[in-house]
PDB file of C-alpha atoms in Angstrom:
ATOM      1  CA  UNK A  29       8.992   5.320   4.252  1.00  0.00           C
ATOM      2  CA  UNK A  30       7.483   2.484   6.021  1.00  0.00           C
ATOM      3  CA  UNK A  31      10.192   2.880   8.937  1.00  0.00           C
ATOM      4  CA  UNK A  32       8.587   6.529   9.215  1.00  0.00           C
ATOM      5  CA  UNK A  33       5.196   5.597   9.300  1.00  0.00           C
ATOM      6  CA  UNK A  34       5.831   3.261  11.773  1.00  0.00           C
ATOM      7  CA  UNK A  35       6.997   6.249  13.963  1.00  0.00           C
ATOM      8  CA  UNK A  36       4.169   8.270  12.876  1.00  0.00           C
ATOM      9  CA  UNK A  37       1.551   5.238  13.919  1.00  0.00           C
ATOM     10  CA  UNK A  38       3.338   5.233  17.465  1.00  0.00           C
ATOM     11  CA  UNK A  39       2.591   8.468  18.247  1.00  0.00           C
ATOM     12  CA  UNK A  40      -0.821   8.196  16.920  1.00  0.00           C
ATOM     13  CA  UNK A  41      -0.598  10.471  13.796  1.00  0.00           C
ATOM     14  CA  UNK A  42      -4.741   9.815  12.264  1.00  0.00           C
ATOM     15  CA  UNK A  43      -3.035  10.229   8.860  1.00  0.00           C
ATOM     16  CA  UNK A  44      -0.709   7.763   9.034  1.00  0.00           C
ATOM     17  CA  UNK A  45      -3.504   5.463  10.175  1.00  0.00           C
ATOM     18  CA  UNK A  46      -5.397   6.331   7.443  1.00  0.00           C
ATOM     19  CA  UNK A  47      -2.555   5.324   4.876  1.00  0.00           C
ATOM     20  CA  UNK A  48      -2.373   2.166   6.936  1.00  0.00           C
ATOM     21  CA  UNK A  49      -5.660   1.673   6.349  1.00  0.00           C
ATOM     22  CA  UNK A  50      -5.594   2.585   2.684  1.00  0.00           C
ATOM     23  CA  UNK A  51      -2.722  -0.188   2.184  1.00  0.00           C
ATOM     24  CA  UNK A  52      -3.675  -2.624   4.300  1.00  0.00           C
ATOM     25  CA  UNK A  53      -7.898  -2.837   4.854  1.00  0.00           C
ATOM     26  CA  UNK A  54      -7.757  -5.528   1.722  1.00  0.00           C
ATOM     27  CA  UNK A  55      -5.570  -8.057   2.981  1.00  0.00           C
ATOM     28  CA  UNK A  56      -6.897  -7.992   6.264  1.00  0.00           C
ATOM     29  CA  UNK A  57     -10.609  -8.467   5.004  1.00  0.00           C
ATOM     30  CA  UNK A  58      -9.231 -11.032   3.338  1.00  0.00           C
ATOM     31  CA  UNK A  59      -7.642 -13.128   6.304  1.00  0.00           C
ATOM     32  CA  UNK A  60     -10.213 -12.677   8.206  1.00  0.00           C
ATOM     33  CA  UNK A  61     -12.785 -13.885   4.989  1.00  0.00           C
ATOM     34  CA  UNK A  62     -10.874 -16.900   5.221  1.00  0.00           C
ATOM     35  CA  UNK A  63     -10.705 -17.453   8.631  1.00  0.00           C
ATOM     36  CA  UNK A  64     -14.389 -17.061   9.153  1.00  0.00           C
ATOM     37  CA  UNK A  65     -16.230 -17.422   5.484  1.00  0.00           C
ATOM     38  CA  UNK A  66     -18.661 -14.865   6.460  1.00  0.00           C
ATOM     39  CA  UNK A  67     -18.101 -11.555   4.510  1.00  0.00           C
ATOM     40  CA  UNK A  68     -20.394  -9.545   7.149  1.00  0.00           C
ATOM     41  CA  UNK A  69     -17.698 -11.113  10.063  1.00  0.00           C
ATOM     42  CA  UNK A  70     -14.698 -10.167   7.845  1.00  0.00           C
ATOM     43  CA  UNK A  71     -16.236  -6.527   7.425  1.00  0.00           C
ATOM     44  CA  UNK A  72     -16.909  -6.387  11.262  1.00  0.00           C
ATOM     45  CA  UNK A  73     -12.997  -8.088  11.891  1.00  0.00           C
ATOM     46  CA  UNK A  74     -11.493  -4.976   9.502  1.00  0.00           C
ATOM     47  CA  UNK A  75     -13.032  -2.270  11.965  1.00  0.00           C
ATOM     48  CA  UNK A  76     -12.098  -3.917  14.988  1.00  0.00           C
ATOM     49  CA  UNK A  77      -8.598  -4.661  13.502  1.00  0.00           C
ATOM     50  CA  UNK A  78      -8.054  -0.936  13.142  1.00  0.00           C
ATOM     51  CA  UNK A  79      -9.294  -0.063  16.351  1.00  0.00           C
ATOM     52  CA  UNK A  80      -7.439  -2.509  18.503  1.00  0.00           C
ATOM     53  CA  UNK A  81      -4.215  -1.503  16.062  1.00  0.00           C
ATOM     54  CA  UNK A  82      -4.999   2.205  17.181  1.00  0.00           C
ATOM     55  CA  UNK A  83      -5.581   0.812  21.157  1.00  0.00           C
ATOM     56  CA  UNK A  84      -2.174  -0.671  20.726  1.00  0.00           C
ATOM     57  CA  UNK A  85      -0.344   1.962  19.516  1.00  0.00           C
ATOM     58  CA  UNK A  86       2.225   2.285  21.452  1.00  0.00           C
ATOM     59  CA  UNK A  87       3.570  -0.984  21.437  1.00  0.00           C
ATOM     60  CA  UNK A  88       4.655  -0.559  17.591  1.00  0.00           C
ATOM     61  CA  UNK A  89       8.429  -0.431  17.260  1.00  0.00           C
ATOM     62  CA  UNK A  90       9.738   2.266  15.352  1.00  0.00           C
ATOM     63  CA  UNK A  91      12.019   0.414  13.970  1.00  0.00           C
ATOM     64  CA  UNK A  92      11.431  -2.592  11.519  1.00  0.00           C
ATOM     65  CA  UNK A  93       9.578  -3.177   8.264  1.00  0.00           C
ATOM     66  CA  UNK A  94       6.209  -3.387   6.801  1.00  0.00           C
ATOM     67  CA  UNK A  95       3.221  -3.072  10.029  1.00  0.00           C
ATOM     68  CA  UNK A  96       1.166  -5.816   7.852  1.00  0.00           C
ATOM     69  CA  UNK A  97       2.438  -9.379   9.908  1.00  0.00           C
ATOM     70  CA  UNK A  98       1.197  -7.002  12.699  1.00  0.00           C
ATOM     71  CA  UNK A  99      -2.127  -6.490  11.589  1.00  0.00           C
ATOM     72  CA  UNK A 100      -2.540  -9.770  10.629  1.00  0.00           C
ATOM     73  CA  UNK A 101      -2.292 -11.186  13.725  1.00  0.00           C
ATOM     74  CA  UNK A 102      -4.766  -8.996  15.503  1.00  0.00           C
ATOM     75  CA  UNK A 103      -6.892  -9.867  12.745  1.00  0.00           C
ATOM     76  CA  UNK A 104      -6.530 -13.367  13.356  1.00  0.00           C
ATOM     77  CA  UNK A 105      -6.939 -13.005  17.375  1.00  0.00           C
ATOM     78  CA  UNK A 106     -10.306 -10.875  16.671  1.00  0.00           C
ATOM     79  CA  UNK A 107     -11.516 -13.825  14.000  1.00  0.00           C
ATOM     80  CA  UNK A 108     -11.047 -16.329  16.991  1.00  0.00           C
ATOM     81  CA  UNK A 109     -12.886 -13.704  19.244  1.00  0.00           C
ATOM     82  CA  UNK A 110     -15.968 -13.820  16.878  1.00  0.00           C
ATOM     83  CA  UNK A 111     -16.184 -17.033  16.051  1.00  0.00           C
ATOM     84  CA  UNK A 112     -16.584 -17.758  19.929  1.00  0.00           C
ATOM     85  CA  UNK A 113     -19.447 -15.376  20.285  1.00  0.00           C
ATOM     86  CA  UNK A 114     -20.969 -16.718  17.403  1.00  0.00           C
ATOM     87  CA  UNK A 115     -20.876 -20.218  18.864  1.00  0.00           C
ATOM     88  CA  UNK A 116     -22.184 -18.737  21.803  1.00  0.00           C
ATOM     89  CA  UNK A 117     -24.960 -17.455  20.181  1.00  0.00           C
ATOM     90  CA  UNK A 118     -25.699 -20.517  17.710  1.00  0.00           C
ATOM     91  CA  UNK A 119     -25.970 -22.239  20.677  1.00  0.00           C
ATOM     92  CA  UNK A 120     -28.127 -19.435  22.724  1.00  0.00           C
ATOM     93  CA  UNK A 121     -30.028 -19.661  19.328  1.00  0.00           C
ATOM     94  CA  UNK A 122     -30.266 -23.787  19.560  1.00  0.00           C
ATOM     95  CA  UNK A 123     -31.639 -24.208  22.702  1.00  0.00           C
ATOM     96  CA  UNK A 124     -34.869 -21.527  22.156  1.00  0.00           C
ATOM     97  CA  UNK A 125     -38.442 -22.846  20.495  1.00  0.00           C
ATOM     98  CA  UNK A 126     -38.562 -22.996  16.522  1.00  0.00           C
ATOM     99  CA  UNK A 127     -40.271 -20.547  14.950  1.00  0.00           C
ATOM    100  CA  UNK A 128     -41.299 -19.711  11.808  1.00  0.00           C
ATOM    101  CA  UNK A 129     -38.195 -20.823   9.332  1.00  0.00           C
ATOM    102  CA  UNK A 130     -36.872 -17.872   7.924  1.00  0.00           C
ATOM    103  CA  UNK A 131     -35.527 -17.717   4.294  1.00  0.00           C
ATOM    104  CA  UNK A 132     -31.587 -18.525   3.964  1.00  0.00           C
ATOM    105  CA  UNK A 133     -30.264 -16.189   1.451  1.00  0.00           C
ATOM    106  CA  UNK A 134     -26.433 -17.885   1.791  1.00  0.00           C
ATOM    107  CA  UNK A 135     -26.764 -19.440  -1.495  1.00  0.00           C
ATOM    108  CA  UNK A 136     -27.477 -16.149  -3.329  1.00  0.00           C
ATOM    109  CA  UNK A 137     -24.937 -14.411  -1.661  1.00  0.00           C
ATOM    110  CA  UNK A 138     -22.457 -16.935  -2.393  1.00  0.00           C
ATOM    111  CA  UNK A 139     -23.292 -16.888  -6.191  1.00  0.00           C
ATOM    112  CA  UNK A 140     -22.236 -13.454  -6.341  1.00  0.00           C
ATOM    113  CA  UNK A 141     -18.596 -14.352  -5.152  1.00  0.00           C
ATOM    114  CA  UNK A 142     -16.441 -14.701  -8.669  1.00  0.00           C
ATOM    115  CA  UNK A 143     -15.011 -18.037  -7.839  1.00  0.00           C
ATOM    116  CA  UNK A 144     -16.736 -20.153  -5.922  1.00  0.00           C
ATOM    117  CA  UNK A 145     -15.214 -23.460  -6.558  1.00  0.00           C
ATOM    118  CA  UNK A 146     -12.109 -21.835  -5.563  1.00  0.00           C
ATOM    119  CA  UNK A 147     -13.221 -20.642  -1.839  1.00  0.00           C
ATOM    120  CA  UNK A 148     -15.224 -23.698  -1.338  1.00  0.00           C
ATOM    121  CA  UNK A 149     -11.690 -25.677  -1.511  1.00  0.00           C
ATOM    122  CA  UNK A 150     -10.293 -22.846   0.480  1.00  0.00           C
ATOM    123  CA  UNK A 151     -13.074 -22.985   3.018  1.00  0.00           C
ATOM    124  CA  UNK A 152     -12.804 -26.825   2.881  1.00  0.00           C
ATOM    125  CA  UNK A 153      -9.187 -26.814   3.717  1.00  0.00           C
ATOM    126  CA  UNK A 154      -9.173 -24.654   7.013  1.00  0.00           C
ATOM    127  CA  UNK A 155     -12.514 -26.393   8.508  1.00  0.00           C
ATOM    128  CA  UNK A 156     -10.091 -30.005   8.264  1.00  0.00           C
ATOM    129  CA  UNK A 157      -7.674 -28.197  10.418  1.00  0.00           C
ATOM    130  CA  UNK A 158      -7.209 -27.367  14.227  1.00  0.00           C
ATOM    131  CA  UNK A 159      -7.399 -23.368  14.677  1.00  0.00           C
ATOM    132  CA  UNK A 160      -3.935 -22.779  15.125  1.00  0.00           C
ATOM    133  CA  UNK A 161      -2.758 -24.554  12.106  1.00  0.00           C
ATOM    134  CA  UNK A 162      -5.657 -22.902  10.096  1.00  0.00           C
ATOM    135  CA  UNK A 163      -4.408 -19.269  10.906  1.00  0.00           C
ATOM    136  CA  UNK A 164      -0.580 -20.501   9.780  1.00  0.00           C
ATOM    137  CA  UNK A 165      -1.758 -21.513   6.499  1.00  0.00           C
ATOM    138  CA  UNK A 166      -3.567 -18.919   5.887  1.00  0.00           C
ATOM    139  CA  UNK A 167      -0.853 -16.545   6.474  1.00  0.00           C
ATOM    140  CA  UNK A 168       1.619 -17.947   5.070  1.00  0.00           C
ATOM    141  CA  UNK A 169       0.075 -19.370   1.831  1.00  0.00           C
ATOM    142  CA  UNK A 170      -2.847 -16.736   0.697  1.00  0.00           C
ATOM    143  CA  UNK A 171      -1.283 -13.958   2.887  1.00  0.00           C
ATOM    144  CA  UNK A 172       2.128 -14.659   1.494  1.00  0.00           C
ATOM    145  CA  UNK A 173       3.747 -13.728   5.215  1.00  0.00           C
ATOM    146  CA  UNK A 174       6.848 -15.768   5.395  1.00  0.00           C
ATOM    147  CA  UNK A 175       7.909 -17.688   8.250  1.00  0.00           C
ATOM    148  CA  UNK A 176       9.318 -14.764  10.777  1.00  0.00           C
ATOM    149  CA  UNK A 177       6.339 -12.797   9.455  1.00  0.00           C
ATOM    150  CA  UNK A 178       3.914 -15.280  10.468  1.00  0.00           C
ATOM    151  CA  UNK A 179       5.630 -15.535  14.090  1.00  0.00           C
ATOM    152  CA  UNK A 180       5.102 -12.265  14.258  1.00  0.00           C
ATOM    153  CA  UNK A 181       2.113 -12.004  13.724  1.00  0.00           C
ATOM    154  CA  UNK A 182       0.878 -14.874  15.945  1.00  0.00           C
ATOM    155  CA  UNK A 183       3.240 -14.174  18.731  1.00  0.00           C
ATOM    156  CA  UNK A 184       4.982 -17.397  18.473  1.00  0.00           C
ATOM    157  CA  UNK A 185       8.454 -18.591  17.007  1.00  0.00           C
ATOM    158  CA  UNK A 186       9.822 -19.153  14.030  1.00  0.00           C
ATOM    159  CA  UNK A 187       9.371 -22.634  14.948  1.00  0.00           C
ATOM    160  CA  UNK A 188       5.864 -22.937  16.371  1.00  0.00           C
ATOM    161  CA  UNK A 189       4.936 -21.519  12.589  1.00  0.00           C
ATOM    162  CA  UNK A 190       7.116 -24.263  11.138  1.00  0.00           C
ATOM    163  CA  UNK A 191       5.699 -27.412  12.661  1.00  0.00           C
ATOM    164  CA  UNK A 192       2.367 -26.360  12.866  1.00  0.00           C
ATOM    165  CA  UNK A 193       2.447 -25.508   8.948  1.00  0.00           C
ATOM    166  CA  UNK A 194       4.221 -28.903   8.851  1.00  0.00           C
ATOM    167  CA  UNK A 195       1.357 -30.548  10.678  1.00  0.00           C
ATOM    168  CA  UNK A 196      -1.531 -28.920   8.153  1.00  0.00           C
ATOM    169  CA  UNK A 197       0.666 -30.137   5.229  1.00  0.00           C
ATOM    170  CA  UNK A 198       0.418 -34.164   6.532  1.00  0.00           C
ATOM    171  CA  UNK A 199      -3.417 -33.334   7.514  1.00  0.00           C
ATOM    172  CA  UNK A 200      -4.285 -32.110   4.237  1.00  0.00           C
ATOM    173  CA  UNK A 201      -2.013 -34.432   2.443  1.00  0.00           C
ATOM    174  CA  UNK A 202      -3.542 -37.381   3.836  1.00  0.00           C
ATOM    175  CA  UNK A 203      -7.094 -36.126   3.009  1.00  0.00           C
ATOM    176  CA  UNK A 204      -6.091 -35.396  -0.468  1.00  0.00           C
ATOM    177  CA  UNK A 205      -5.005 -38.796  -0.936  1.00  0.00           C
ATOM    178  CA  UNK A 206      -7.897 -40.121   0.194  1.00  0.00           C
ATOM    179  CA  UNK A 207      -9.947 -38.485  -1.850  1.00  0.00           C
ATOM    180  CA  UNK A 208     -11.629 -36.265   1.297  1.00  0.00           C
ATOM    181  CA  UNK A 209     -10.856 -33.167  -0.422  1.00  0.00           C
ATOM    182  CA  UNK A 210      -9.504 -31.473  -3.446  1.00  0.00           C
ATOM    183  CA  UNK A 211      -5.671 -29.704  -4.117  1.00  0.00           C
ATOM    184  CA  UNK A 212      -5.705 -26.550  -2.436  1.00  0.00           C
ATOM    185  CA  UNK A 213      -5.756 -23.310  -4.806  1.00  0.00           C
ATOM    186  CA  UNK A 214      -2.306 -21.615  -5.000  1.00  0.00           C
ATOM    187  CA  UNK A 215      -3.322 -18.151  -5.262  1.00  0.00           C
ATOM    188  CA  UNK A 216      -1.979 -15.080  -3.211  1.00  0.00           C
ATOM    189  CA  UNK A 217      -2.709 -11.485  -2.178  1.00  0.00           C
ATOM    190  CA  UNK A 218      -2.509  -9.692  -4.509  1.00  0.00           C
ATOM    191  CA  UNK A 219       0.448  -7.698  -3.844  1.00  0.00           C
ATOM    192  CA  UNK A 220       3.000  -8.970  -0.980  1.00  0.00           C
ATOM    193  CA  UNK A 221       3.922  -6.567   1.579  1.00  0.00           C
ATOM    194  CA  UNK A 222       7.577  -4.919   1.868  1.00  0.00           C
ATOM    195  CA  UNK A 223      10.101  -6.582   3.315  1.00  0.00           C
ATOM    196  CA  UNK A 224       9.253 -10.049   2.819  1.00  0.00           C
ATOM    197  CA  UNK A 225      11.848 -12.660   1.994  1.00  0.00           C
ATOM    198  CA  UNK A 226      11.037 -14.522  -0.862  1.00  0.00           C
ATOM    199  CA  UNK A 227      13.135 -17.649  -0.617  1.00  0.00           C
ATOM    200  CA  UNK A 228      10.887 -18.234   2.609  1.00  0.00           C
ATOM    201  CA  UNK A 229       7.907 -17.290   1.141  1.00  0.00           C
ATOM    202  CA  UNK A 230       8.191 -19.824  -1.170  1.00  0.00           C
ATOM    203  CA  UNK A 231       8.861 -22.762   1.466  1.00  0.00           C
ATOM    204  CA  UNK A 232       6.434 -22.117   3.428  1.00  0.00           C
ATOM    205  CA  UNK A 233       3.779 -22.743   0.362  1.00  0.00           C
ATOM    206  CA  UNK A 234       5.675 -25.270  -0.768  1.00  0.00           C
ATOM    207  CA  UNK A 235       5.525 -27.102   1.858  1.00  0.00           C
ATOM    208  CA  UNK A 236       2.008 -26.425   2.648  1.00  0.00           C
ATOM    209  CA  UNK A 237       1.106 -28.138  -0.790  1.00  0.00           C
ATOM    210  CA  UNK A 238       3.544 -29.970  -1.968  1.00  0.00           C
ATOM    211  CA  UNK A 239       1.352 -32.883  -0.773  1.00  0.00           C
ATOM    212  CA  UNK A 240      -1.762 -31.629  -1.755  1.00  0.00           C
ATOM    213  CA  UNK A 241      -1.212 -32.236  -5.344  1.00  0.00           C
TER     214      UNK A 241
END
Protein backbone atom coordinates (compact mmCIF):
# COMPACT_ATOMS: atom_id res chain seq x y z
CA UNK A 1 0.00 0.00 0.00
CA UNK A 2 2.49 2.51 0.98
CA UNK A 3 4.68 1.56 -2.24
CA UNK A 4 1.36 2.65 -4.17
CA UNK A 5 0.81 5.73 -2.55
CA UNK A 6 4.09 6.67 -3.09
CA UNK A 7 3.31 6.40 -6.88
CA UNK A 8 0.10 8.06 -6.43
CA UNK A 9 1.95 11.19 -4.45
CA UNK A 10 4.40 11.40 -7.57
CA UNK A 11 1.99 12.04 -9.89
CA UNK A 12 0.22 14.36 -7.66
CA UNK A 13 -3.01 12.36 -6.90
CA UNK A 14 -4.87 15.26 -4.06
CA UNK A 15 -6.21 12.06 -2.43
CA UNK A 16 -3.31 10.43 -1.78
CA UNK A 17 -2.04 13.68 -0.27
CA UNK A 18 -4.80 13.86 1.76
CA UNK A 19 -4.19 10.26 3.30
CA UNK A 20 -0.64 11.49 3.72
CA UNK A 21 -1.83 14.10 5.51
CA UNK A 22 -4.32 12.13 7.55
CA UNK A 23 -1.30 9.73 8.69
CA UNK A 24 1.27 11.88 8.99
CA UNK A 25 0.07 15.82 10.09
CA UNK A 26 0.67 14.47 13.95
CA UNK A 27 4.11 13.51 13.91
CA UNK A 28 5.16 16.26 11.95
CA UNK A 29 3.46 18.90 14.35
CA UNK A 30 5.17 17.19 16.68
CA UNK A 31 8.88 17.53 15.33
CA UNK A 32 8.47 20.63 14.53
CA UNK A 33 6.82 21.40 18.41
CA UNK A 34 10.02 20.23 19.49
CA UNK A 35 12.21 21.82 17.34
CA UNK A 36 10.73 25.21 17.92
CA UNK A 37 8.48 25.03 21.36
CA UNK A 38 6.03 27.31 19.87
CA UNK A 39 2.71 25.48 19.04
CA UNK A 40 1.56 28.52 16.65
CA UNK A 41 5.27 27.81 14.66
CA UNK A 42 4.60 24.02 14.69
CA UNK A 43 0.97 24.71 13.24
CA UNK A 44 2.49 27.17 10.63
CA UNK A 45 5.65 24.30 9.96
CA UNK A 46 2.63 21.46 9.26
CA UNK A 47 1.15 23.68 6.32
CA UNK A 48 4.29 24.56 4.87
CA UNK A 49 5.49 20.90 5.26
CA UNK A 50 2.63 19.81 3.04
CA UNK A 51 3.06 22.36 0.60
CA UNK A 52 6.74 22.11 -0.03
CA UNK A 53 6.01 18.01 0.05
CA UNK A 54 3.38 18.80 -2.79
CA UNK A 55 6.20 21.43 -4.59
CA UNK A 56 8.46 18.45 -4.47
CA UNK A 57 6.53 15.97 -5.82
CA UNK A 58 8.24 14.67 -8.24
CA UNK A 59 11.29 13.88 -6.65
CA UNK A 60 9.48 11.01 -4.51
CA UNK A 61 10.69 7.57 -5.58
CA UNK A 62 8.15 5.19 -6.30
CA UNK A 63 9.80 2.76 -4.91
CA UNK A 64 10.69 2.41 -1.10
CA UNK A 65 8.82 2.47 2.19
CA UNK A 66 6.95 4.68 4.46
CA UNK A 67 7.14 8.81 2.93
CA UNK A 68 7.39 9.83 6.85
CA UNK A 69 11.67 10.17 7.16
CA UNK A 70 10.72 12.34 4.10
CA UNK A 71 8.48 14.59 5.66
CA UNK A 72 10.40 14.86 8.51
CA UNK A 73 13.13 16.34 7.08
CA UNK A 74 11.34 19.09 5.26
CA UNK A 75 9.83 19.67 8.46
CA UNK A 76 12.99 20.07 10.07
CA UNK A 77 14.54 22.36 7.10
CA UNK A 78 11.23 24.67 7.38
CA UNK A 79 11.73 24.74 11.51
CA UNK A 80 15.33 26.11 10.77
CA UNK A 81 13.69 28.49 8.13
CA UNK A 82 11.41 30.00 10.89
CA UNK A 83 13.42 30.15 13.54
CA UNK A 84 15.75 32.50 11.34
CA UNK A 85 12.96 34.86 10.55
CA UNK A 86 11.98 34.91 13.93
CA UNK A 87 15.46 35.96 15.02
CA UNK A 88 15.25 38.36 12.43
CA UNK A 89 12.38 39.81 13.70
CA UNK A 90 13.25 39.59 17.60
CA UNK A 91 15.95 41.48 16.63
CA UNK A 92 13.94 44.02 14.13
CA UNK A 93 11.70 44.01 17.31
CA UNK A 94 14.93 44.82 19.78
CA UNK A 95 16.27 47.60 18.23
CA UNK A 96 12.66 49.80 18.01
CA UNK A 97 11.48 52.22 21.18
CA UNK A 98 9.58 50.38 24.15
CA UNK A 99 6.24 50.79 24.32
CA UNK A 100 3.63 50.03 26.39
CA UNK A 101 4.48 46.27 27.84
CA UNK A 102 2.00 44.09 26.59
CA UNK A 103 0.61 41.12 28.66
CA UNK A 104 2.61 37.66 28.12
CA UNK A 105 0.06 35.00 28.04
CA UNK A 106 3.04 32.07 27.61
CA UNK A 107 2.50 30.92 31.03
CA UNK A 108 -1.25 30.24 30.54
CA UNK A 109 -0.79 28.67 27.44
CA UNK A 110 1.78 26.46 28.72
CA UNK A 111 -0.46 25.31 31.68
CA UNK A 112 -2.79 23.92 29.33
CA UNK A 113 -0.09 21.47 27.85
CA UNK A 114 -0.72 17.92 29.88
CA UNK A 115 2.84 17.49 30.89
CA UNK A 116 4.76 20.17 31.38
CA UNK A 117 7.61 18.94 33.39
CA UNK A 118 8.04 16.56 30.66
CA UNK A 119 8.53 19.21 27.62
CA UNK A 120 10.37 21.54 29.80
CA UNK A 121 13.20 18.65 30.00
CA UNK A 122 12.53 18.09 26.37
CA UNK A 123 12.81 21.75 25.54
CA UNK A 124 15.83 21.91 27.93
CA UNK A 125 17.64 19.20 26.15
CA UNK A 126 17.60 20.56 22.45
CA UNK A 127 18.39 24.38 23.54
CA UNK A 128 22.02 22.59 25.16
CA UNK A 129 22.62 21.36 21.71
CA UNK A 130 24.04 22.74 18.32
CA UNK A 131 21.08 22.65 15.59
CA UNK A 132 22.19 19.81 13.78
CA UNK A 133 22.53 17.52 16.66
CA UNK A 134 19.13 18.84 18.02
CA UNK A 135 17.19 17.73 14.79
CA UNK A 136 19.08 14.02 15.11
CA UNK A 137 17.79 13.54 18.47
CA UNK A 138 14.76 14.49 17.89
CA UNK A 139 14.26 12.16 15.12
CA UNK A 140 15.62 9.50 16.19
CA UNK A 141 14.52 9.41 19.89
CA UNK A 142 10.78 11.06 20.02
CA UNK A 143 10.31 10.46 16.23
CA UNK A 144 11.49 6.91 16.55
CA UNK A 145 13.24 7.24 12.79
CA UNK A 146 16.12 4.90 12.91
CA UNK A 147 19.44 5.62 11.71
CA UNK A 148 18.96 5.30 7.64
CA UNK A 149 15.62 6.99 8.33
CA UNK A 150 17.11 9.87 9.93
CA UNK A 151 19.77 10.20 6.94
CA UNK A 152 17.10 10.36 4.97
CA UNK A 153 15.47 12.64 6.16
CA UNK A 154 18.32 15.14 6.74
CA UNK A 155 20.08 14.39 3.55
CA UNK A 156 23.13 13.14 5.16
CA UNK A 157 24.68 9.57 5.82
CA UNK A 158 24.18 6.99 7.86
CA UNK A 159 27.16 8.24 9.50
CA UNK A 160 26.74 12.00 9.81
CA UNK A 161 23.41 10.77 11.94
CA UNK A 162 25.67 8.50 13.96
CA UNK A 163 28.32 10.84 15.28
CA UNK A 164 26.31 13.69 15.57
CA UNK A 165 23.74 11.59 17.82
CA UNK A 166 27.02 10.41 19.41
CA UNK A 167 28.09 13.98 20.05
CA UNK A 168 24.45 15.03 21.79
CA UNK A 169 24.80 11.84 23.92
CA UNK A 170 28.48 13.17 25.56
CA UNK A 171 26.83 16.86 25.59
CA UNK A 172 23.92 15.85 27.46
CA UNK A 173 25.72 13.28 29.44
CA UNK A 174 28.11 15.63 30.76
CA UNK A 175 25.34 18.14 31.73
CA UNK A 176 23.44 15.48 33.44
CA UNK A 177 26.28 14.71 35.53
CA UNK A 178 26.74 17.92 36.48
CA UNK A 179 23.66 18.49 37.59
CA UNK A 180 22.84 21.22 34.51
CA UNK A 181 19.88 19.35 33.58
CA UNK A 182 17.59 16.49 34.26
CA UNK A 183 17.38 12.65 32.40
CA UNK A 184 15.75 13.13 29.26
CA UNK A 185 12.03 11.63 28.97
CA UNK A 186 11.96 8.36 26.94
CA UNK A 187 8.75 8.70 25.32
CA UNK A 188 7.90 8.19 21.51
CA UNK A 189 5.33 8.90 18.79
CA UNK A 190 2.86 7.37 19.29
CA UNK A 191 2.79 4.91 16.62
CA UNK A 192 6.19 4.27 14.52
CA UNK A 193 5.94 4.46 10.91
CA UNK A 194 6.23 1.25 8.50
CA UNK A 195 9.22 -0.01 7.67
CA UNK A 196 11.34 0.88 10.44
CA UNK A 197 13.97 -1.46 11.80
CA UNK A 198 13.69 -1.94 15.26
CA UNK A 199 17.05 -3.26 16.34
CA UNK A 200 18.23 0.33 15.12
CA UNK A 201 15.61 2.07 16.56
CA UNK A 202 16.55 0.98 19.68
CA UNK A 203 20.40 2.05 19.40
CA UNK A 204 19.92 5.03 18.38
CA UNK A 205 17.86 5.89 21.82
CA UNK A 206 20.00 3.99 23.58
CA UNK A 207 22.67 5.63 22.88
CA UNK A 208 21.16 8.97 23.04
CA UNK A 209 20.44 8.26 26.85
CA UNK A 210 22.23 5.79 28.03
CA UNK A 211 24.23 8.61 29.69
CA UNK A 212 21.56 10.67 30.63
CA UNK A 213 20.47 8.50 33.40
Amino acid sequence: MEMRLRARVRAGDPEAFRELFDEHARSVYNHAFRLMGDWSAAEDAVSLTFLEAWRLRDRVDPDGGSLRPWLLGITSNIARNLRRAARRHDGALARMPRGQAVPDFADELTSRIDDRARLARVRAALAALRAPEREVLALCVWAGLDYAEAAEALGVPVGTVRSRLSRARRKLGRLVAAGKLQPLPADREPQAGHGQEDGDRENAVRSAQEDTR
